[in-house]
Structure formats: structure tokens, C-alpha cells
Short mmCIF file of C-alpha atoms in Angstrom, two decimals:
data_model
loop_
_atom_site.label_atom_id
_atom_site.label_comp_id
_atom_site.label_asym_id
_atom_site.label_seq_id
_atom_site.Cartn_x
_atom_site.Cartn_y
_atom_site.Cartn_z
CA UNK Q 1106 0.00 0.00 0.00
CA UNK Q 1107 1.25 3.48 -0.88
CA UNK Q 1108 0.00 6.99 -0.22
CA UNK Q 1109 -1.35 6.98 -3.79
CA UNK Q 1110 -3.82 4.16 -3.02
CA UNK Q 1111 -7.49 5.00 -2.63
CA UNK Q 1112 -8.98 2.89 0.18
CA UNK Q 1113 -12.50 2.40 1.53
CA UNK Q 1114 -14.68 -0.08 3.42
CA UNK Q 1115 -18.42 -0.71 3.48
CA UNK Q 1116 -20.90 -2.45 5.73
CA UNK Q 1117 -23.17 -5.33 4.62
CA UNK Q 1118 -25.68 -2.81 3.23
CA UNK Q 1119 -22.86 -1.39 1.03
CA UNK Q 1120 -22.95 2.00 2.70
CA UNK Q 1121 -19.39 3.34 3.00
CA UNK Q 1122 -18.04 3.15 6.56
CA UNK Q 1123 -14.51 4.54 6.07
CA UNK Q 1124 -12.37 6.38 3.49
CA UNK Q 1125 -8.65 6.99 3.30
CA UNK Q 1126 -7.41 10.58 3.33
CA UNK Q 1127 -6.18 10.26 -0.26
CA UNK Q 1128 -9.60 9.03 -1.45
CA UNK Q 1129 -11.32 11.96 0.25
CA UNK Q 1130 -8.88 14.36 -1.39
CA UNK Q 1131 -9.29 12.92 -4.90
CA UNK Q 1132 -12.97 12.07 -5.06
CA UNK Q 1133 -14.60 14.39 -2.55
CA UNK Q 1134 -12.62 17.64 -2.30
CA UNK Q 1135 -15.81 19.48 -1.29
CA UNK Q 1136 -16.74 17.04 1.43
CA UNK Q 1137 -18.06 13.50 1.69
CA UNK Q 1138 -21.86 13.04 1.52
CA UNK Q 1139 -23.48 12.11 4.84
CA UNK Q 1140 -24.89 8.88 3.37
CA UNK Q 1141 -22.53 7.42 0.79
CA UNK Q 1142 -23.32 4.14 -0.98
CA UNK Q 1143 -20.58 2.12 -2.63
CA UNK Q 1144 -22.09 2.94 -6.02
CA UNK Q 1145 -21.63 6.62 -5.27
CA UNK Q 1146 -17.85 6.33 -5.30
CA UNK Q 1147 -17.87 6.24 -9.11
CA UNK Q 1148 -21.39 7.45 -9.79
CA UNK Q 1149 -20.85 10.35 -12.18
CA UNK Q 1150 -18.66 8.21 -14.47
CA UNK Q 1151 -20.48 4.92 -14.00
CA UNK Q 1152 -23.80 5.17 -15.87
CA UNK Q 1153 -24.70 1.52 -15.36
CA UNK Q 1154 -23.83 1.36 -11.66
CA UNK Q 1155 -21.08 -1.20 -12.23
CA UNK Q 1156 -19.29 -0.35 -8.98
CA UNK Q 1157 -22.40 -1.16 -6.94
CA UNK Q 1158 -22.84 -4.42 -8.84
CA UNK Q 1159 -19.23 -5.40 -8.20
CA UNK Q 1160 -19.58 -4.75 -4.46
CA UNK Q 1161 -22.78 -6.80 -4.41
CA UNK Q 1162 -20.88 -9.68 -6.00
CA UNK Q 1163 -18.12 -9.48 -3.37
CA UNK Q 1164 -20.71 -9.75 -0.57
CA UNK Q 1165 -21.17 -13.34 -1.77
CA UNK Q 1166 -17.56 -14.03 -0.73
CA UNK Q 1167 -15.73 -13.54 -4.05
CA UNK Q 1168 -12.82 -11.22 -4.82
CA UNK Q 1169 -12.90 -8.92 -7.84
CA UNK Q 1170 -10.32 -6.95 -9.80
CA UNK Q 1171 -10.87 -4.68 -12.79
CA UNK Q 1172 -9.77 -1.43 -14.39
CA UNK Q 1173 -11.86 1.71 -14.71
CA UNK Q 1174 -11.68 5.49 -15.04
CA UNK Q 1175 -12.32 8.08 -12.32
CA UNK Q 1176 -11.44 11.75 -11.95
CA UNK Q 1177 -9.22 11.65 -15.02
CA UNK Q 1178 -7.21 8.70 -13.70
CA UNK Q 1179 -6.95 5.12 -14.92
CA UNK Q 1180 -7.35 2.90 -11.86
CA UNK Q 1181 -7.06 -0.74 -11.02
CA UNK Q 1182 -9.80 -1.59 -8.50
CA UNK Q 1183 -9.50 -4.54 -6.12
CA UNK Q 1184 -12.42 -5.62 -3.93
CA UNK Q 1185 -12.49 -8.33 -1.28
CA UNK Q 1186 -14.97 -9.33 1.43
CA UNK Q 1187 -14.58 -8.27 5.06
CA UNK Q 1188 -15.37 -10.95 7.66
CA UNK Q 1189 -16.53 -10.61 11.26
CA UNK Q 1190 -15.34 -12.83 14.13
CA UNK Q 1191 -17.92 -15.51 13.29
CA UNK Q 1192 -16.69 -15.81 9.71
CA UNK Q 1193 -19.73 -14.06 8.21
CA UNK Q 1194 -19.24 -11.46 5.48
CA UNK Q 1195 -19.61 -8.08 7.18
CA UNK Q 1196 -18.81 -5.75 4.29
CA UNK Q 1197 -16.36 -5.00 1.50
CA UNK Q 1198 -12.82 -3.61 1.48
CA UNK Q 1199 -11.88 -1.66 -1.64
CA UNK Q 1200 -8.58 -0.46 -3.03
CA UNK Q 1201 -7.98 1.58 -6.19
CA UNK Q 1202 -4.45 2.08 -7.49
CA UNK Q 1203 -3.54 4.51 -10.32
CA UNK Q 1204 -2.03 2.57 -13.23
CA UNK Q 1205 -1.41 2.63 -16.96
CA UNK Q 1206 -4.01 0.94 -19.19
CA UNK Q 1207 -2.88 -2.67 -19.48
CA UNK Q 1208 -4.09 -6.00 -20.68
CA UNK Q 1209 -6.98 -6.19 -18.22
CA UNK Q 1210 -10.08 -5.14 -20.16
CA UNK Q 1211 -12.44 -2.54 -18.84
CA UNK Q 1212 -15.95 -3.53 -17.86
CA UNK Q 1213 -17.84 -4.97 -20.79
CA UNK Q 1214 -21.61 -5.19 -21.10
CA UNK Q 1215 -21.36 -9.00 -21.27
CA UNK Q 1216 -19.50 -9.12 -17.95
CA UNK Q 1217 -21.94 -6.71 -16.35
CA UNK Q 1218 -24.93 -8.74 -17.50
CA UNK Q 1219 -23.54 -11.94 -16.00
CA UNK Q 1220 -22.73 -10.24 -12.69
CA UNK Q 1221 -26.15 -8.64 -12.47
CA UNK Q 1222 -27.91 -11.87 -13.39
CA UNK Q 1223 -26.24 -13.80 -10.59
CA UNK Q 1224 -26.78 -10.99 -8.07
CA UNK Q 1225 -30.35 -10.24 -9.14
CA UNK Q 1226 -29.38 -6.60 -9.49
CA UNK Q 1227 -30.22 -3.85 -11.98
CA UNK Q 1228 -29.54 -0.12 -12.20
CA UNK Q 1229 -30.61 2.97 -14.06
CA UNK Q 1230 -29.30 6.51 -14.40
CA UNK Q 1231 -31.12 9.55 -15.75
CA UNK Q 1232 -29.13 12.55 -16.92
CA UNK Q 1233 -31.29 15.46 -15.75
CA UNK Q 1234 -29.56 17.79 -18.21
CA UNK Q 1235 -30.42 15.78 -21.30
CA UNK Q 1236 -33.31 13.65 -20.04
CA UNK Q 1237 -31.57 10.55 -21.34
CA UNK Q 1238 -31.82 7.39 -19.21
CA UNK Q 1239 -29.40 4.46 -19.20
CA UNK Q 1240 -30.74 1.04 -18.20
CA UNK Q 1241 -28.44 -1.81 -17.22
CA UNK Q 1242 -29.06 -5.35 -18.55
CA UNK Q 1243 -29.94 -6.52 -15.04
CA UNK Q 1244 -32.93 -4.18 -14.92
CA UNK Q 1245 -34.43 -5.80 -18.01
CA UNK Q 1246 -33.75 -9.21 -16.45
CA UNK Q 1247 -35.51 -8.41 -13.16
CA UNK Q 1248 -38.58 -7.02 -14.93
CA UNK Q 1249 -38.64 -9.82 -17.50
CA UNK Q 1250 -38.36 -7.50 -20.51
CA UNK Q 1251 -36.80 -9.21 -23.53
CA UNK Q 1252 -36.53 -6.16 -25.80
CA UNK Q 1253 -33.33 -4.52 -24.53
CA UNK Q 1254 -33.83 -1.48 -26.79
CA UNK Q 1255 -37.13 -0.62 -25.15
CA UNK Q 1256 -37.31 2.21 -22.61
CA UNK Q 1257 -38.42 1.02 -19.18
CA UNK Q 1258 -41.25 2.56 -17.16
CA UNK Q 1259 -40.43 1.05 -13.78
CA UNK Q 1260 -43.55 2.45 -12.14
CA UNK Q 1261 -45.76 0.54 -14.58
CA UNK Q 1262 -44.37 -2.67 -13.03
CA UNK Q 1263 -45.24 -1.72 -9.42
CA UNK Q 1264 -47.68 -4.18 -7.84
CA UNK Q 1265 -51.10 -2.54 -7.53
CA UNK Q 1266 -51.20 -3.15 -3.76
CA UNK Q 1267 -47.77 -1.54 -3.25
CA UNK Q 1268 -47.98 1.35 -5.74
CA UNK Q 1269 -49.29 3.87 -3.19
CA UNK Q 1270 -46.59 3.16 -0.61
CA UNK Q 1271 -43.88 3.32 -3.30
CA UNK Q 1272 -45.21 6.66 -4.51
CA UNK Q 1273 -45.14 7.94 -0.92
CA UNK Q 1274 -41.50 6.85 -0.50
CA UNK Q 1275 -40.56 8.62 -3.71
CA UNK Q 1276 -42.35 11.83 -2.67
CA UNK Q 1277 -40.70 11.82 0.76
CA UNK Q 1278 -37.30 11.27 -0.86
CA UNK Q 1279 -37.84 14.15 -3.26
CA UNK Q 1280 -38.90 16.46 -0.44
CA UNK Q 1281 -35.88 15.53 1.69
CA UNK Q 1282 -33.57 15.68 -1.32
CA UNK Q 1283 -31.65 12.55 -0.28
CA UNK Q 1284 -33.46 9.92 -2.33
CA UNK Q 1285 -35.49 6.98 -1.13
CA UNK Q 1286 -35.28 3.29 -0.34
CA UNK Q 1287 -38.17 0.85 -0.10
CA UNK Q 1288 -39.05 -2.83 -0.44
CA UNK Q 1289 -42.01 -3.69 -2.66
CA UNK Q 1290 -43.33 -6.09 -5.27
CA UNK Q 1291 -43.02 -5.75 -9.02
CA UNK Q 1292 -45.00 -7.56 -11.70
CA UNK Q 1293 -42.77 -8.91 -14.45
CA UNK Q 1294 -43.68 -8.85 -18.12
CA UNK Q 1295 -44.82 -12.49 -17.88
CA UNK Q 1296 -47.20 -11.67 -15.00
CA UNK Q 1297 -45.14 -13.23 -12.22
CA UNK Q 1298 -44.44 -11.27 -9.03
CA UNK Q 1299 -41.05 -10.62 -7.45
CA UNK Q 1300 -39.97 -8.71 -4.35
CA UNK Q 1301 -37.37 -6.01 -4.89
CA UNK Q 1302 -35.46 -3.51 -2.82
CA UNK Q 1303 -35.48 -0.23 -4.71
CA UNK Q 1304 -33.32 2.77 -3.95
CA UNK Q 1305 -32.61 6.01 -5.75
CA UNK Q 1306 -30.91 9.29 -5.10
CA UNK Q 1307 -30.15 12.60 -6.76
CA UNK Q 1308 -26.56 13.45 -7.70
CA UNK Q 1309 -25.52 17.10 -7.27
CA UNK Q 1310 -22.56 19.00 -8.72
CA UNK Q 1311 -20.19 21.23 -6.77
CA UNK Q 1312 -22.68 24.10 -7.04
CA UNK Q 1313 -25.53 22.10 -5.52
CA UNK Q 1314 -27.33 21.67 -8.84
CA UNK Q 1315 -28.93 18.29 -9.45
CA UNK Q 1316 -27.59 16.73 -12.65
CA UNK Q 1317 -28.50 13.04 -12.39
CA UNK Q 1318 -30.86 10.59 -10.76
CA UNK Q 1319 -29.48 7.10 -10.11
CA UNK Q 1320 -31.30 4.07 -8.84
CA UNK Q 1321 -31.25 0.32 -8.53
CA UNK Q 1322 -33.46 -2.72 -8.07
CA UNK Q 1323 -32.25 -5.72 -6.07
CA UNK Q 1324 -34.30 -8.92 -6.30
CA UNK Q 1325 -34.97 -9.99 -2.68
CA UNK Q 1326 -37.64 -12.60 -3.37
CA UNK Q 1327 -35.60 -15.43 -1.87
CA UNK Q 1328 -34.77 -13.34 1.19
CA UNK Q 1329 -38.44 -12.52 1.71
CA UNK Q 1330 -39.30 -16.23 1.49
CA UNK Q 1331 -36.71 -17.03 4.16
CA UNK Q 1332 -38.01 -14.22 6.37
CA UNK Q 1333 -41.54 -15.52 5.98
CA UNK Q 1334 -40.47 -19.04 6.96
CA UNK Q 1335 -38.58 -17.76 10.00
CA UNK Q 1336 -41.56 -15.61 11.00
CA UNK Q 1337 -43.86 -18.61 10.68
CA UNK Q 1338 -41.55 -20.73 12.83
CA UNK Q 1339 -41.44 -17.97 15.44
CA UNK Q 1340 -45.22 -17.57 15.62
CA UNK Q 1341 -46.79 -20.94 14.80
CA UNK Q 1342 -46.84 -24.32 16.52
CA UNK Q 1343 -45.30 -26.96 14.21
CA UNK Q 1344 -47.62 -29.77 15.37
CA UNK Q 1345 -51.07 -28.17 15.24
CA UNK Q 1346 -50.15 -25.50 12.64
CA UNK Q 1347 -51.89 -22.98 14.94
CA UNK Q 1348 -50.53 -19.72 16.38
CA UNK Q 1349 -48.27 -20.22 19.40
CA UNK Q 1350 -48.25 -18.28 22.68
CA UNK Q 1351 -46.29 -15.36 21.19
CA UNK Q 1352 -48.75 -14.72 18.36
CA UNK Q 1353 -51.71 -15.45 20.66
CA UNK Q 1354 -50.69 -12.69 23.06
CA UNK Q 1355 -50.15 -10.26 20.17
CA UNK Q 1356 -53.64 -10.91 18.82
CA UNK Q 1357 -55.23 -10.78 22.26
CA UNK Q 1358 -53.51 -7.43 22.87
CA UNK Q 1359 -55.04 -6.20 19.60
CA UNK Q 1360 -58.50 -7.46 20.57
CA UNK Q 1361 -58.25 -5.78 23.96
CA UNK Q 1362 -57.16 -2.52 22.36
CA UNK Q 1363 -60.12 -2.58 19.95
CA UNK Q 1364 -62.50 -3.43 22.78
CA UNK Q 1365 -61.24 -0.56 24.92
CA UNK Q 1366 -61.35 1.88 22.01
CA UNK Q 1367 -64.90 0.91 21.00
CA UNK Q 1368 -66.31 0.17 24.48
CA UNK Q 1369 -66.73 -3.41 23.33
CA UNK Q 1370 -65.61 -6.76 24.62
CA UNK Q 1371 -63.60 -9.87 23.89
CA UNK Q 1372 -63.25 -13.25 25.55
CA UNK Q 1373 -60.63 -15.92 26.21
CA UNK Q 1374 -61.52 -19.62 26.30
CA UNK Q 1375 -58.90 -21.96 27.75
CA UNK Q 1376 -59.28 -25.57 26.62
CA UNK Q 1377 -57.64 -28.72 27.95
CA UNK Q 1378 -58.21 -32.10 26.27
CA UNK Q 1379 -59.52 -34.69 28.74
CA UNK Q 1380 -57.50 -37.91 29.08
CA UNK Q 1381 -55.07 -36.96 26.31
CA UNK Q 1382 -52.30 -38.89 28.02
CA UNK Q 1383 -54.28 -42.07 27.41
CA UNK Q 1384 -54.02 -41.49 23.63
CA UNK Q 1385 -50.23 -41.06 23.76
CA UNK Q 1386 -49.78 -44.09 26.03
CA UNK Q 1387 -52.07 -46.31 23.95
CA UNK Q 1388 -51.31 -45.33 20.37
CA UNK Q 1389 -48.00 -43.50 20.58
CA UNK Q 1390 -46.89 -39.88 20.29
CA UNK Q 1391 -47.25 -39.78 16.50
CA UNK Q 1392 -50.96 -40.53 16.90
CA UNK Q 1393 -51.12 -37.96 19.68
CA UNK Q 1394 -49.62 -35.30 17.42
CA UNK Q 1395 -52.10 -36.23 14.69
CA UNK Q 1396 -54.95 -35.84 17.18
CA UNK Q 1397 -53.68 -32.40 18.24
CA UNK Q 1398 -53.63 -31.27 14.62
CA UNK Q 1399 -57.17 -32.62 14.10
CA UNK Q 1400 -58.39 -30.82 17.23
CA UNK Q 1401 -56.89 -27.58 15.97
CA UNK Q 1402 -58.63 -28.01 12.60
CA UNK Q 1403 -61.98 -28.71 14.28
CA UNK Q 1404 -61.69 -25.70 16.57
CA UNK Q 1405 -61.05 -23.51 13.51
CA UNK Q 1406 -64.36 -24.78 12.05
CA UNK Q 1407 -66.32 -23.52 15.06
CA UNK Q 1408 -65.01 -19.97 15.36
CA UNK Q 1409 -65.28 -16.87 13.19
CA UNK Q 1410 -62.54 -15.70 10.86
CA UNK Q 1411 -61.84 -12.78 13.21
CA UNK Q 1412 -61.23 -15.13 16.17
CA UNK Q 1413 -57.90 -16.78 17.03
CA UNK Q 1414 -57.25 -20.42 17.90
CA UNK Q 1415 -53.82 -21.14 19.39
CA UNK Q 1416 -52.01 -24.05 20.97
CA UNK Q 1417 -50.05 -23.20 24.10
CA UNK Q 1418 -48.37 -26.52 24.93
CA UNK Q 1419 -49.20 -30.17 25.37
CA UNK Q 1420 -52.96 -30.59 25.05
CA UNK Q 1421 -53.83 -26.97 25.94
CA UNK Q 1422 -55.54 -24.65 23.45
CA UNK Q 1423 -56.75 -21.05 23.73
CA UNK Q 1424 -59.48 -19.37 21.71
CA UNK Q 1425 -59.71 -15.57 21.55
CA UNK Q 1426 -63.24 -14.45 20.70
CA UNK Q 1427 -63.12 -11.01 19.11
CA UNK Q 1428 -65.96 -8.49 19.44
CA UNK Q 1429 -67.92 -10.41 22.09
CA UNK Q 1430 -70.93 -8.42 23.34
CA UNK Q 1431 -71.58 -10.31 26.60
CA UNK Q 1432 -70.61 -13.21 28.81
CA UNK Q 1433 -73.62 -15.08 27.43
CA UNK Q 1434 -72.12 -14.82 23.93
CA UNK Q 1435 -68.85 -16.32 25.16
CA UNK Q 1436 -70.74 -19.13 26.88
CA UNK Q 1437 -72.69 -19.87 23.70
CA UNK Q 1438 -69.45 -20.08 21.69
CA UNK Q 1439 -67.95 -22.41 24.30
CA UNK Q 1440 -71.03 -24.68 24.13
CA UNK Q 1441 -70.60 -25.05 20.35
CA UNK Q 1442 -66.99 -26.08 20.84
CA UNK Q 1443 -67.89 -28.50 23.64
CA UNK Q 1444 -70.61 -30.10 21.50
CA UNK Q 1445 -68.20 -30.52 18.57
CA UNK Q 1446 -66.11 -32.92 20.66
CA UNK Q 1447 -69.01 -35.39 20.74
CA UNK Q 1448 -67.95 -36.43 17.24
CA UNK Q 1449 -64.94 -38.80 17.05
CA UNK Q 1450 -61.58 -37.78 15.58
CA UNK Q 1451 -60.07 -39.93 12.87
CA UNK Q 1452 -56.38 -40.61 13.45
CA UNK Q 1453 -53.87 -43.14 12.15
CA UNK Q 1454 -55.98 -43.46 8.98
CA UNK Q 1455 -58.61 -45.83 10.45
CA UNK Q 1456 -58.84 -45.15 14.19
CA UNK Q 1457 -61.86 -43.24 15.53
CA UNK Q 1458 -60.81 -41.52 18.72
CA UNK Q 1459 -63.19 -39.85 21.19
CA UNK Q 1460 -61.90 -37.26 23.66
CA UNK Q 1461 -63.61 -34.62 25.72
CA UNK Q 1462 -62.55 -31.10 26.58
CA UNK Q 1463 -62.65 -28.87 29.66
CA UNK Q 1464 -63.23 -25.18 28.95
CA UNK Q 1465 -62.59 -22.19 31.17
CA UNK Q 1466 -63.33 -18.63 30.13
CA UNK Q 1467 -62.77 -14.99 31.00
CA UNK Q 1468 -64.60 -12.08 29.38
CA UNK Q 1469 -63.40 -8.49 29.06
CA UNK Q 1470 -64.49 -5.99 30.41
CA UNK Q 1471 -66.22 -8.09 33.12
CA UNK Q 1472 -62.77 -9.49 33.93
CA UNK Q 1473 -60.21 -6.71 34.01
CA UNK Q 1474 -56.52 -7.06 33.37
CA UNK Q 1475 -53.88 -7.62 30.74
CA UNK Q 1476 -53.82 -10.28 28.05
CA UNK Q 1477 -51.80 -12.60 30.26
CA UNK Q 1478 -54.13 -12.01 33.19
CA UNK Q 1479 -57.16 -12.96 31.09
CA UNK Q 1480 -55.43 -16.15 29.92
CA UNK Q 1481 -54.50 -17.00 33.52
CA UNK Q 1482 -58.08 -16.36 34.69
CA UNK Q 1483 -59.51 -18.63 31.99
CA UNK Q 1484 -56.88 -21.24 32.92
CA UNK Q 1485 -58.03 -21.23 36.55
CA UNK Q 1486 -61.63 -21.69 35.46
CA UNK Q 1487 -60.64 -24.62 33.25
CA UNK Q 1488 -59.00 -26.39 36.20
CA UNK Q 1489 -62.22 -25.95 38.18
CA UNK Q 1490 -63.99 -27.90 35.42
CA UNK Q 1491 -61.27 -30.56 35.57
CA UNK Q 1492 -61.80 -30.98 39.31
CA UNK Q 1493 -65.52 -31.51 38.63
CA UNK Q 1494 -64.93 -34.37 36.18
CA UNK Q 1495 -64.17 -32.49 32.95
CA UNK Q 1496 -66.28 -32.11 29.81
CA UNK Q 1497 -67.75 -28.81 30.92
CA UNK Q 1498 -67.61 -25.05 30.84
CA UNK Q 1499 -66.91 -22.50 33.56
CA UNK Q 1500 -66.71 -18.80 32.78
CA UNK Q 1501 -65.76 -15.99 35.15
CA UNK Q 1502 -68.16 -13.04 34.96
CA UNK Q 1503 -66.39 -10.57 37.26
CA UNK Q 1504 -63.20 -10.03 39.21
CA UNK Q 1505 -62.98 -9.56 42.93
CA UNK Q 1506 -60.58 -7.06 44.40
CA UNK Q 1507 -58.05 -9.85 44.81
CA UNK Q 1508 -58.28 -10.63 41.10
CA UNK Q 1509 -59.98 -14.03 41.56
CA UNK Q 1510 -62.77 -14.63 39.03
CA UNK Q 1511 -66.31 -15.37 40.24
CA UNK Q 1512 -67.88 -18.37 38.43
CA UNK Q 1513 -70.89 -17.77 36.23
CA UNK Q 1514 -72.01 -21.38 35.89
CA UNK Q 1515 -70.75 -24.85 35.14
CA UNK Q 1516 -72.10 -27.01 32.34
CA UNK Q 1517 -70.55 -30.34 33.24
CA UNK Q 1518 -70.50 -33.63 31.36
CA UNK Q 1519 -71.57 -32.15 28.02
#
């Protein structure tokens, strides 16, 4: 390394995190922008955004070396990934060295197209002085446009459900003057839908006059699919396919908030399957898991689409009844669920299994408290049914000063 080298590093989002003094002097004599993306290092002489594409490639763990022009100099650029202590790629380290044009060819369109195809990346640049727009090959690829001579109207590809939010991001970026960044869906020419991360910014000259608009699309469909799977694993029970405790509490919080805002009500029913251990001991845990899934499916058939059915653990289920007008309404809903257990469950292909259920309930606003308090109150009422032989309903209609629910009634043995 010499004092002629231009050095920089970026984070995983390709925003520049450090610059050498020589790079600042050569590229940004009037000051470094507050938010500098890797593509901005060469932006005014890089109409297709090749520098951003190259950095994106390096984030996959590869090294890159090529020659290019910047600020009247011929430079050899070397990029390599930066790793954190766990071995994960944490950014990119860049080095540009002034050199004489040699045997290494400059970026060619064919090379750019291959890089963008693998990265799922595309860029555009509009010269605000001439109105001319350059589109990179990757942009055509992302949008599924085969005619590479055709001008692209990116906004015509925005998904109808996302168009308004994209327009808002663009307006806010224009008002702030620092561009925008948003994730949204696009509809390709063949009608298929992809998720993209779009970003754009205005490039200003030394006098503060805008002379170009640059932007990019990054295909993040696979990343969105992974995020969706992780979210599902974090919020749903793998056996019953129902919401777990985390999602249950979120939805109950929402129901309570709506009830308080509208002077309405909601209810919690806590269900425990009677003699479930007998099924596991007799037929095995695989049959027990199959029964739990069947119970979850049946419960879903006896609630409204606005209600929530969740599995807490073991053979315990919770139903959140949204927009309940009275304790009597909650009791009526519990009776329907109790009656549904009179029909056998089919498990292990041919086995008809009969189980009962004990149901405890708590209704807001008759029972005050948080989401967890309502669940705990309904749980206590369920155990009262268990102590009385199971297959029944017990709903608290009020709370004493100590917080203990007062029973409304018990409908035991069906």
C-alpha cells in the first residue's frame, strides 16, 4: 500500500463506513456526503452502476479486480470481502491504485450482464440535463423485458397493492432531497411477481445543482421467502399449525385494544383435552400429534374468521373471541366447541378416537386485566372444570378485588 492508493470499506448494506485521506482528497474535495453508498464512489462516471454491482458480487464471498476510469485517472480496483469474528461477510474492502491501461479489459456489457444476473441486481441513471436514461441489462432481467432497446417505465411494473406506498417513499425522498429506499413487489412482463429492494438518489454537482438521478433494483424474493419461513416458525406451533403463545398474546392485545377503544368486549376460552395422556400411552406420540392437529382443525371450524385459535403446549388450546358483546355470547361459543367434541376424531388413517374437553373462560371488560391475566383467569376456570370431572364449561363473569374470578355457571358432562 502506498499513499497513492485510494482505500474504503463498506458495511453489509454497502454504505461506505470509512475512506482513506487520499480518497477523500481525490474524489470528494468538497466534502463526503453524509450517506454514501458504494455505487456513489464512481457514480458520475459509471452510468450503469457497475461499482455497486461489483460490491454486491463481493458480498457473496468472491474477490474482484478490474480497471476503470475516475477523476481523469486510470485505476485498477480490487475488492475483497470483510469478515466478522464468526466468519460471516460483514462488508467490502476496496482499493484503487492509479495505473497505466494494461491487458486487463475494462468492464464490458457481457460481464456486467452476468454479474447482475447472478446478483439479481439492476440499475438505471437519468441525466437530468439531457433527459436521457441508461438502463443496465440486469434491470431488463428483473422485470422480464426481452426487448433490450425498449425504454423502461419502472412504475408501470409496481404491484397494484404496493404502488401507493412506493409513490409515498418517492415523494418523501424528493422532499428531503436525499433519495429513497423501499421494499415492494413488481409484476414482471410475464405476469409473475417478485420482491425487490429499490433505492434512488439525486446526484448534485459542486454548485448544488442536481444533474443526475441514479437508482437500482435488487431482487430480494428469496430473502423474503426465508423471512416468511422464520416468521412462521417464530409464531406458529409446528404440530397443530396454529398460532403459538407469542402470536396469541399479540392478537389478544389487539382485541383488547379494539374493545377498549370501541367500548366493546372480547373473551378468552382456555381448553384442555380430557384424558389426552391415554391417547399417547395407547397409540404413541405420533398418533397424539395427529390428534392435536385434528383438534386444531376442528376448533377452527367452530369460530369466526376474526377469532384466534392457538395451541399453548401439550394438550392446551386457547381461543380468543373477538368483538364479544356479553358473557352469554362467550358461553354460547364455548357450548358449540364443547358439542363438537361429541364427534370422534379420525387418526392413524382408520382409528376413531373420542376425547372430551374442559373449557374455562374470561370475558373483558367483566374481567379486568392484561392479556396474560385474562389467559390466567380462563386457565383457573378450566381447572375448576377438571376438578368436577371435565367435559364442561366455567366462565368468570367478574373479578374480585383480589383478582380471583367469580364463576358464572358450570355445564358439566356435556
